[in-house]
PDB file of C-alpha atoms in Angstrom:
ATOM      1  CA  UNK V 270       2.170 152.397  44.281  1.00 43.00           C
ATOM      2  CA  UNK V 271       2.750 151.787  47.856  1.00 50.00           C
ATOM      3  CA  UNK V 272       0.101 149.097  49.807  1.00 63.00           C
ATOM      4  CA  UNK V 273      -2.273 150.441  52.439  1.00 90.00           C
ATOM      5  CA  UNK V 274      -2.689 146.887  53.969  1.00 96.00           C
ATOM      6  CA  UNK V 275      -1.385 147.255  57.405  1.00 96.00           C
ATOM      7  CA  UNK V 276      -0.657 143.857  59.248  1.00 97.00           C
ATOM      8  CA  UNK V 277       1.143 143.827  62.383  1.00 98.00           C
ATOM      9  CA  UNK V 278       4.480 141.935  62.958  1.00 97.00           C
ATOM     10  CA  UNK V 279       2.873 139.710  65.138  1.00 98.00           C
ATOM     11  CA  UNK V 280       0.126 138.517  62.783  1.00 98.00           C
ATOM     12  CA  UNK V 281       0.266 135.775  60.890  1.00 98.00           C
ATOM     13  CA  UNK V 282      -1.487 135.901  57.562  1.00 98.00           C
ATOM     14  CA  UNK V 283      -1.354 132.460  55.100  1.00 97.00           C
ATOM     15  CA  UNK V 284      -0.300 133.223  51.510  1.00 95.00           C
ATOM     16  CA  UNK V 285      -3.582 132.314  50.296  1.00 96.00           C
ATOM     17  CA  UNK V 286      -5.503 134.913  52.222  1.00 98.00           C
ATOM     18  CA  UNK V 287      -6.679 138.002  49.809  1.00 98.00           C
ATOM     19  CA  UNK V 288      -6.567 141.021  51.934  1.00 98.00           C
ATOM     20  CA  UNK V 289      -8.209 144.197  50.273  1.00 97.00           C
ATOM     21  CA  UNK V 290      -6.745 147.895  50.187  1.00 97.00           C
ATOM     22  CA  UNK V 291      -6.979 149.798  53.773  1.00 97.00           C
ATOM     23  CA  UNK V 292      -7.514 147.169  55.722  1.00 98.00           C
ATOM     24  CA  UNK V 293      -5.648 147.093  58.830  1.00 98.00           C
ATOM     25  CA  UNK V 294      -4.849 143.708  60.995  1.00 98.00           C
ATOM     26  CA  UNK V 295      -3.413 144.033  64.472  1.00 98.00           C
ATOM     27  CA  UNK V 296      -1.806 141.985  67.203  1.00 98.00           C
ATOM     28  CA  UNK V 297      -1.780 138.029  67.050  1.00 98.00           C
ATOM     29  CA  UNK V 298      -3.975 137.677  64.394  1.00 98.00           C
ATOM     30  CA  UNK V 299      -4.392 134.425  62.839  1.00 98.00           C
ATOM     31  CA  UNK V 300      -5.612 134.673  58.826  1.00 98.00           C
ATOM     32  CA  UNK V 301      -6.078 130.990  57.092  1.00 98.00           C
ATOM     33  CA  UNK V 302      -5.930 130.227  53.529  1.00 96.00           C
ATOM     34  CA  UNK V 303      -8.328 130.930  51.350  1.00 97.00           C
ATOM     35  CA  UNK V 304     -10.027 133.686  53.655  1.00 98.00           C
ATOM     36  CA  UNK V 305     -11.026 136.812  51.877  1.00 98.00           C
ATOM     37  CA  UNK V 306     -11.576 140.067  54.021  1.00 98.00           C
ATOM     38  CA  UNK V 307     -12.322 143.331  52.044  1.00 98.00           C
ATOM     39  CA  UNK V 308     -11.043 146.604  51.464  1.00 97.00           C
ATOM     40  CA  UNK V 309     -10.888 149.668  54.744  1.00 97.00           C
ATOM     41  CA  UNK V 310     -11.808 146.663  57.283  1.00 98.00           C
ATOM     42  CA  UNK V 311     -10.157 146.721  60.620  1.00 98.00           C
ATOM     43  CA  UNK V 312      -9.571 143.183  62.325  1.00 98.00           C
ATOM     44  CA  UNK V 313      -8.589 144.102  66.030  1.00 98.00           C
ATOM     45  CA  UNK V 314      -6.139 142.083  68.199  1.00 98.00           C
ATOM     46  CA  UNK V 315      -6.224 138.134  68.558  1.00 98.00           C
ATOM     47  CA  UNK V 316      -8.628 137.391  66.052  1.00 98.00           C
ATOM     48  CA  UNK V 317      -8.769 134.166  64.324  1.00 98.00           C
ATOM     49  CA  UNK V 318     -10.158 133.773  61.103  1.00 98.00           C
ATOM     50  CA  UNK V 319     -10.609 130.182  59.582  1.00 98.00           C
ATOM     51  CA  UNK V 320     -10.105 128.738  56.116  1.00 97.00           C
ATOM     52  CA  UNK V 321     -13.563 129.690  53.803  1.00 96.00           C
ATOM     53  CA  UNK V 322     -14.486 133.241  55.678  1.00 98.00           C
ATOM     54  CA  UNK V 323     -15.551 135.671  53.453  1.00 98.00           C
ATOM     55  CA  UNK V 324     -15.627 139.330  54.747  1.00 98.00           C
ATOM     56  CA  UNK V 325     -16.911 142.388  53.031  1.00 98.00           C
ATOM     57  CA  UNK V 326     -15.813 146.067  53.067  1.00 98.00           C
ATOM     58  CA  UNK V 327     -15.613 148.455  55.859  1.00 98.00           C
ATOM     59  CA  UNK V 328     -16.321 145.667  58.461  1.00 98.00           C
ATOM     60  CA  UNK V 329     -15.065 146.334  61.927  1.00 98.00           C
ATOM     61  CA  UNK V 330     -14.162 143.270  63.804  1.00 98.00           C
ATOM     62  CA  UNK V 331     -12.847 143.989  67.484  1.00 98.00           C
ATOM     63  CA  UNK V 332     -10.570 142.001  69.675  1.00 98.00           C
ATOM     64  CA  UNK V 333     -10.928 138.464  70.905  1.00 98.00           C
ATOM     65  CA  UNK V 334     -13.099 136.787  68.049  1.00 98.00           C
ATOM     66  CA  UNK V 335     -13.017 133.641  66.070  1.00 98.00           C
ATOM     67  CA  UNK V 336     -14.746 133.494  62.758  1.00 98.00           C
ATOM     68  CA  UNK V 337     -15.090 129.540  61.734  1.00 97.00           C
ATOM     69  CA  UNK V 338     -15.370 128.371  58.071  1.00 96.00           C
ATOM     70  CA  UNK V 339     -19.161 129.143  56.870  1.00 96.00           C
ATOM     71  CA  UNK V 340     -19.393 132.650  58.140  1.00 98.00           C
ATOM     72  CA  UNK V 341     -19.993 134.845  55.494  1.00 98.00           C
ATOM     73  CA  UNK V 342     -20.109 138.641  57.046  1.00 98.00           C
ATOM     74  CA  UNK V 343     -21.036 141.438  54.078  1.00 98.00           C
ATOM     75  CA  UNK V 344     -20.077 145.274  54.292  1.00 98.00           C
ATOM     76  CA  UNK V 345     -19.960 147.932  56.831  1.00 98.00           C
ATOM     77  CA  UNK V 346     -20.569 145.200  59.507  1.00 98.00           C
ATOM     78  CA  UNK V 347     -19.706 145.624  63.129  1.00 98.00           C
ATOM     79  CA  UNK V 348     -18.557 142.827  65.596  1.00 98.00           C
ATOM     80  CA  UNK V 349     -18.361 143.747  69.242  1.00 98.00           C
ATOM     81  CA  UNK V 350     -15.427 142.443  71.490  1.00 98.00           C
ATOM     82  CA  UNK V 351     -15.624 138.540  72.224  1.00 98.00           C
ATOM     83  CA  UNK V 352     -18.700 137.784  70.497  1.00 98.00           C
ATOM     84  CA  UNK V 353     -18.807 134.112  69.434  1.00 97.00           C
ATOM     85  CA  UNK V 354     -19.664 132.306  66.421  1.00 98.00           C
ATOM     86  CA  UNK V 355     -20.278 128.713  65.833  1.00 96.00           C
ATOM     87  CA  UNK V 356     -20.591 126.315  63.027  1.00 94.00           C
ATOM     88  CA  UNK V 357     -21.756 122.908  64.271  1.00 94.00           C
ATOM     89  CA  UNK V 358     -25.013 122.245  66.013  1.00 94.00           C
ATOM     90  CA  UNK V 359     -23.956 119.162  67.862  1.00 93.00           C
ATOM     91  CA  UNK V 360     -20.139 119.021  68.166  1.00 93.00           C
ATOM     92  CA  UNK V 361     -18.392 116.042  69.428  1.00 95.00           C
ATOM     93  CA  UNK V 362     -14.212 115.833  70.451  1.00 94.00           C
ATOM     94  CA  UNK V 363     -14.190 112.496  68.666  1.00 96.00           C
ATOM     95  CA  UNK V 364     -16.440 112.775  65.843  1.00 95.00           C
ATOM     96  CA  UNK V 365     -15.410 114.985  62.754  1.00 94.00           C
ATOM     97  CA  UNK V 366     -18.753 116.676  61.626  1.00 91.00           C
ATOM     98  CA  UNK V 367     -17.158 119.207  59.352  1.00 88.00           C
ATOM     99  CA  UNK V 368     -19.450 117.965  56.209  1.00 90.00           C
ATOM    100  CA  UNK V 369     -22.364 119.083  58.936  1.00 91.00           C
ATOM    101  CA  UNK V 370     -21.108 122.914  58.946  1.00 92.00           C
ATOM    102  CA  UNK V 371     -23.941 125.162  58.747  1.00 95.00           C
ATOM    103  CA  UNK V 372     -23.426 128.531  57.472  1.00 97.00           C
ATOM    104  CA  UNK V 373     -23.921 131.779  59.157  1.00 98.00           C
ATOM    105  CA  UNK V 374     -24.632 135.026  57.293  1.00 98.00           C
ATOM    106  CA  UNK V 375     -23.853 138.674  58.637  1.00 98.00           C
ATOM    107  CA  UNK V 376     -26.158 141.152  56.358  1.00 98.00           C
ATOM    108  CA  UNK V 377     -24.556 144.857  55.345  1.00 98.00           C
ATOM    109  CA  UNK V 378     -24.324 147.195  58.589  1.00 98.00           C
ATOM    110  CA  UNK V 379     -25.709 144.805  60.977  1.00 98.00           C
ATOM    111  CA  UNK V 380     -24.340 145.401  64.874  1.00 98.00           C
ATOM    112  CA  UNK V 381     -23.612 142.242  67.179  1.00 98.00           C
ATOM    113  CA  UNK V 382     -22.506 143.505  70.666  1.00 98.00           C
ATOM    114  CA  UNK V 383     -20.080 142.604  72.865  1.00 98.00           C
ATOM    115  CA  UNK V 384     -20.119 138.591  74.311  1.00 98.00           C
ATOM    116  CA  UNK V 385     -23.311 137.923  71.723  1.00 98.00           C
ATOM    117  CA  UNK V 386     -23.254 134.206  70.752  1.00 98.00           C
ATOM    118  CA  UNK V 387     -24.543 133.298  67.458  1.00 98.00           C
ATOM    119  CA  UNK V 388     -25.690 129.379  66.716  1.00 97.00           C
ATOM    120  CA  UNK V 389     -24.875 128.579  63.607  1.00 97.00           C
ATOM    121  CA  UNK V 390     -27.465 128.303  60.474  1.00 97.00           C
ATOM    122  CA  UNK V 391     -29.016 131.413  60.348  1.00 98.00           C
ATOM    123  CA  UNK V 392     -29.150 134.934  58.816  1.00 98.00           C
ATOM    124  CA  UNK V 393     -28.494 138.393  60.496  1.00 98.00           C
ATOM    125  CA  UNK V 394     -30.217 141.104  58.933  1.00 98.00           C
ATOM    126  CA  UNK V 395     -29.193 143.978  57.442  1.00 98.00           C
ATOM    127  CA  UNK V 396     -28.646 146.850  59.744  1.00 98.00           C
ATOM    128  CA  UNK V 397     -29.750 144.655  62.890  1.00 98.00           C
ATOM    129  CA  UNK V 398     -28.877 145.110  65.849  1.00 98.00           C
ATOM    130  CA  UNK V 399     -27.569 142.542  68.376  1.00 98.00           C
ATOM    131  CA  UNK V 400     -27.415 143.636  72.040  1.00 98.00           C
ATOM    132  CA  UNK V 401     -24.480 142.608  74.228  1.00 98.00           C
ATOM    133  CA  UNK V 402     -24.576 139.116  76.024  1.00 98.00           C
ATOM    134  CA  UNK V 403     -27.303 137.988  73.465  1.00 98.00           C
ATOM    135  CA  UNK V 404     -27.815 134.290  72.096  1.00 98.00           C
ATOM    136  CA  UNK V 405     -28.888 134.130  68.628  1.00 98.00           C
ATOM    137  CA  UNK V 406     -30.684 131.093  67.963  1.00 97.00           C
ATOM    138  CA  UNK V 407     -33.112 131.693  65.223  1.00 97.00           C
ATOM    139  CA  UNK V 408     -32.980 134.194  61.845  1.00 98.00           C
ATOM    140  CA  UNK V 409     -32.465 137.951  62.854  1.00 98.00           C
ATOM    141  CA  UNK V 410     -35.085 140.207  60.831  1.00 97.00           C
ATOM    142  CA  UNK V 411     -33.606 143.241  58.909  1.00 98.00           C
ATOM    143  CA  UNK V 412     -33.317 146.430  61.097  1.00 98.00           C
ATOM    144  CA  UNK V 413     -34.436 144.602  64.591  1.00 98.00           C
ATOM    145  CA  UNK V 414     -32.889 145.133  67.728  1.00 98.00           C
ATOM    146  CA  UNK V 415     -32.291 141.890  69.181  1.00 98.00           C
ATOM    147  CA  UNK V 416     -31.558 141.100  73.008  1.00 98.00           C
ATOM    148  CA  UNK V 417     -31.331 138.273  76.103  1.00 98.00           C
ATOM    149  CA  UNK V 418     -30.822 134.698  75.802  1.00 97.00           C
ATOM    150  CA  UNK V 419     -32.576 133.289  73.759  1.00 96.00           C
ATOM    151  CA  UNK V 420     -32.582 136.704  71.421  1.00 97.00           C
ATOM    152  CA  UNK V 421     -36.256 138.473  71.133  1.00 97.00           C
ATOM    153  CA  UNK V 422     -36.799 141.184  69.050  1.00 97.00           C
ATOM    154  CA  UNK V 423     -37.453 144.212  71.519  1.00 97.00           C
ATOM    155  CA  UNK V 424     -38.100 147.022  68.884  1.00 96.00           C
ATOM    156  CA  UNK V 425     -36.057 148.218  65.433  1.00 98.00           C
ATOM    157  CA  UNK V 426     -33.555 150.534  64.252  1.00 98.00           C
ATOM    158  CA  UNK V 427     -32.655 152.706  62.144  1.00 97.00           C
ATOM    159  CA  UNK V 428     -29.676 152.607  59.506  1.00 96.00           C
ATOM    160  CA  UNK V 429     -28.143 155.182  61.580  1.00 96.00           C
ATOM    161  CA  UNK V 430     -28.373 152.503  64.844  1.00 96.00           C
ATOM    162  CA  UNK V 431     -30.937 154.423  66.904  1.00 96.00           C
ATOM    163  CA  UNK V 432     -34.027 153.274  67.852  1.00 96.00           C
ATOM    164  CA  UNK V 433     -37.432 153.788  65.720  1.00 97.00           C
ATOM    165  CA  UNK V 434     -40.860 155.232  66.968  1.00 96.00           C
ATOM    166  CA  UNK V 435     -43.921 153.416  67.013  1.00 94.00           C
ATOM    167  CA  UNK V 436     -44.555 154.606  63.679  1.00 94.00           C
ATOM    168  CA  UNK V 437     -41.109 153.223  62.600  1.00 95.00           C
ATOM    169  CA  UNK V 438     -39.619 157.009  61.957  1.00 95.00           C
ATOM    170  CA  UNK V 439     -36.394 157.308  63.400  1.00 95.00           C
ATOM    171  CA  UNK V 440     -36.069 158.956  66.609  1.00 90.00           C
ATOM    172  CA  UNK V 441     -32.502 160.605  65.865  1.00 92.00           C
ATOM    173  CA  UNK V 442     -32.544 161.316  61.890  1.00 93.00           C
ATOM    174  CA  UNK V 443     -36.134 161.066  60.852  1.00 92.00           C
ATOM    175  CA  UNK V 444     -35.155 158.597  58.360  1.00 94.00           C
ATOM    176  CA  UNK V 445     -38.434 156.615  58.047  1.00 95.00           C
ATOM    177  CA  UNK V 446     -39.755 153.122  57.320  1.00 96.00           C
ATOM    178  CA  UNK V 447     -42.605 150.696  56.842  1.00 94.00           C
ATOM    179  CA  UNK V 448     -43.759 147.255  58.132  1.00 92.00           C
ATOM    180  CA  UNK V 449     -44.637 145.359  55.105  1.00 90.00           C
ATOM    181  CA  UNK V 450     -45.431 141.342  55.393  1.00 88.00           C
ATOM    182  CA  UNK V 451     -44.002 141.535  59.001  1.00 87.00           C
ATOM    183  CA  UNK V 452     -40.717 142.815  58.114  1.00 91.00           C
ATOM    184  CA  UNK V 453     -39.423 146.503  58.326  1.00 94.00           C
ATOM    185  CA  UNK V 454     -38.062 148.350  55.092  1.00 93.00           C
ATOM    186  CA  UNK V 455     -37.038 151.512  54.249  1.00 91.00           C
ATOM    187  CA  UNK V 456     -39.681 153.897  52.972  1.00 85.00           C
ATOM    188  CA  UNK V 457     -39.503 154.222  49.159  1.00 69.00           C
ATOM    189  CA  UNK V 458     -41.090 157.751  49.735  1.00 57.00           C
ATOM    190  CA  UNK V 459     -41.461 160.034  52.793  1.00 51.00           C
ATOM    191  CA  UNK V 460     -44.444 162.107  53.803  1.00 48.00           C
ATOM    192  CA  UNK V 461     -45.652 164.960  51.810  1.00 42.00           C
ATOM    193  CA  UNK V 462     -43.669 167.921  51.867  1.00 42.00           C
ATOM    194  CA  UNK V 463     -44.807 171.877  52.104  1.00 44.00           C
ATOM    195  CA  UNK V 464     -44.984 172.088  48.343  1.00 43.00           C
ATOM    196  CA  UNK V 465     -47.378 168.542  47.987  1.00 41.00           C
ATOM    197  CA  UNK V 466     -44.733 166.244  46.644  1.00 37.00           C
ATOM    198  CA  UNK V 467     -42.830 163.326  47.870  1.00 36.00           C
ATOM    199  CA  UNK V 468     -39.580 163.192  48.845  1.00 41.00           C
ATOM    200  CA  UNK V 469     -37.614 160.173  47.987  1.00 38.00           C
ATOM    201  CA  UNK V 470     -34.557 158.780  50.293  1.00 38.00           C
TER     202      UNK V 470
END
C-alpha cells in the first residue's frame, strides 16, 4: 500500500523520526531523531522539531516554529505562525543546562496564536485559546481565553473556538459548560428538553 506521508524534497527528516500516515511536512523543515509525529498532521514550512518531541494526531503547525526537547503536543492542537517555545528558564550560551529542561504540555484541541511565547514548564489546557502575541508564564486552564503580556484569562471558549457567555454557554453552537472548583468543564447533562428529559452531550 502506498504511503500517505508527504515530505517536501527540501525537508530534512532523520531516519529515527516516526511520522504517522496522512502527515505532510513542507519546505525546509528539520525533524530530528526520536521525534514522534502522529497521523494527519500538517507541518508548515521552516519548522524545526528537536529530538524527543512528541506530537499527537491532527496537529496543525504553521510556518516558522521551533519546537524544542521537552515539548509534548496532544491531538488536534493548532500552533499559529512564529509562536515560540522555550525549554530552559535561565539560559546562558556558556553553561550547559540540558539537565534542567522543563517540559511544556499543550493539551488536546488547544490553539496557540501567532507570535505567542510560551515560557517552559507549564501546561496549556485542553481547548484553551492563546491570543496572538501573548506571553504565557503560568499554567493555562482548560477552555480559557488568554491574552496579553503576561497572559491573563479574559473569558472562556467552547470546543468549537467561540466565546462562552456568562452562563458558560457557547454563543455559536449552544454547547453548555459549567464552572466546578474554579475550572470550566463540559456539562454532562444539558438543560431539560421540552419532554422533561435531559439531553446528554
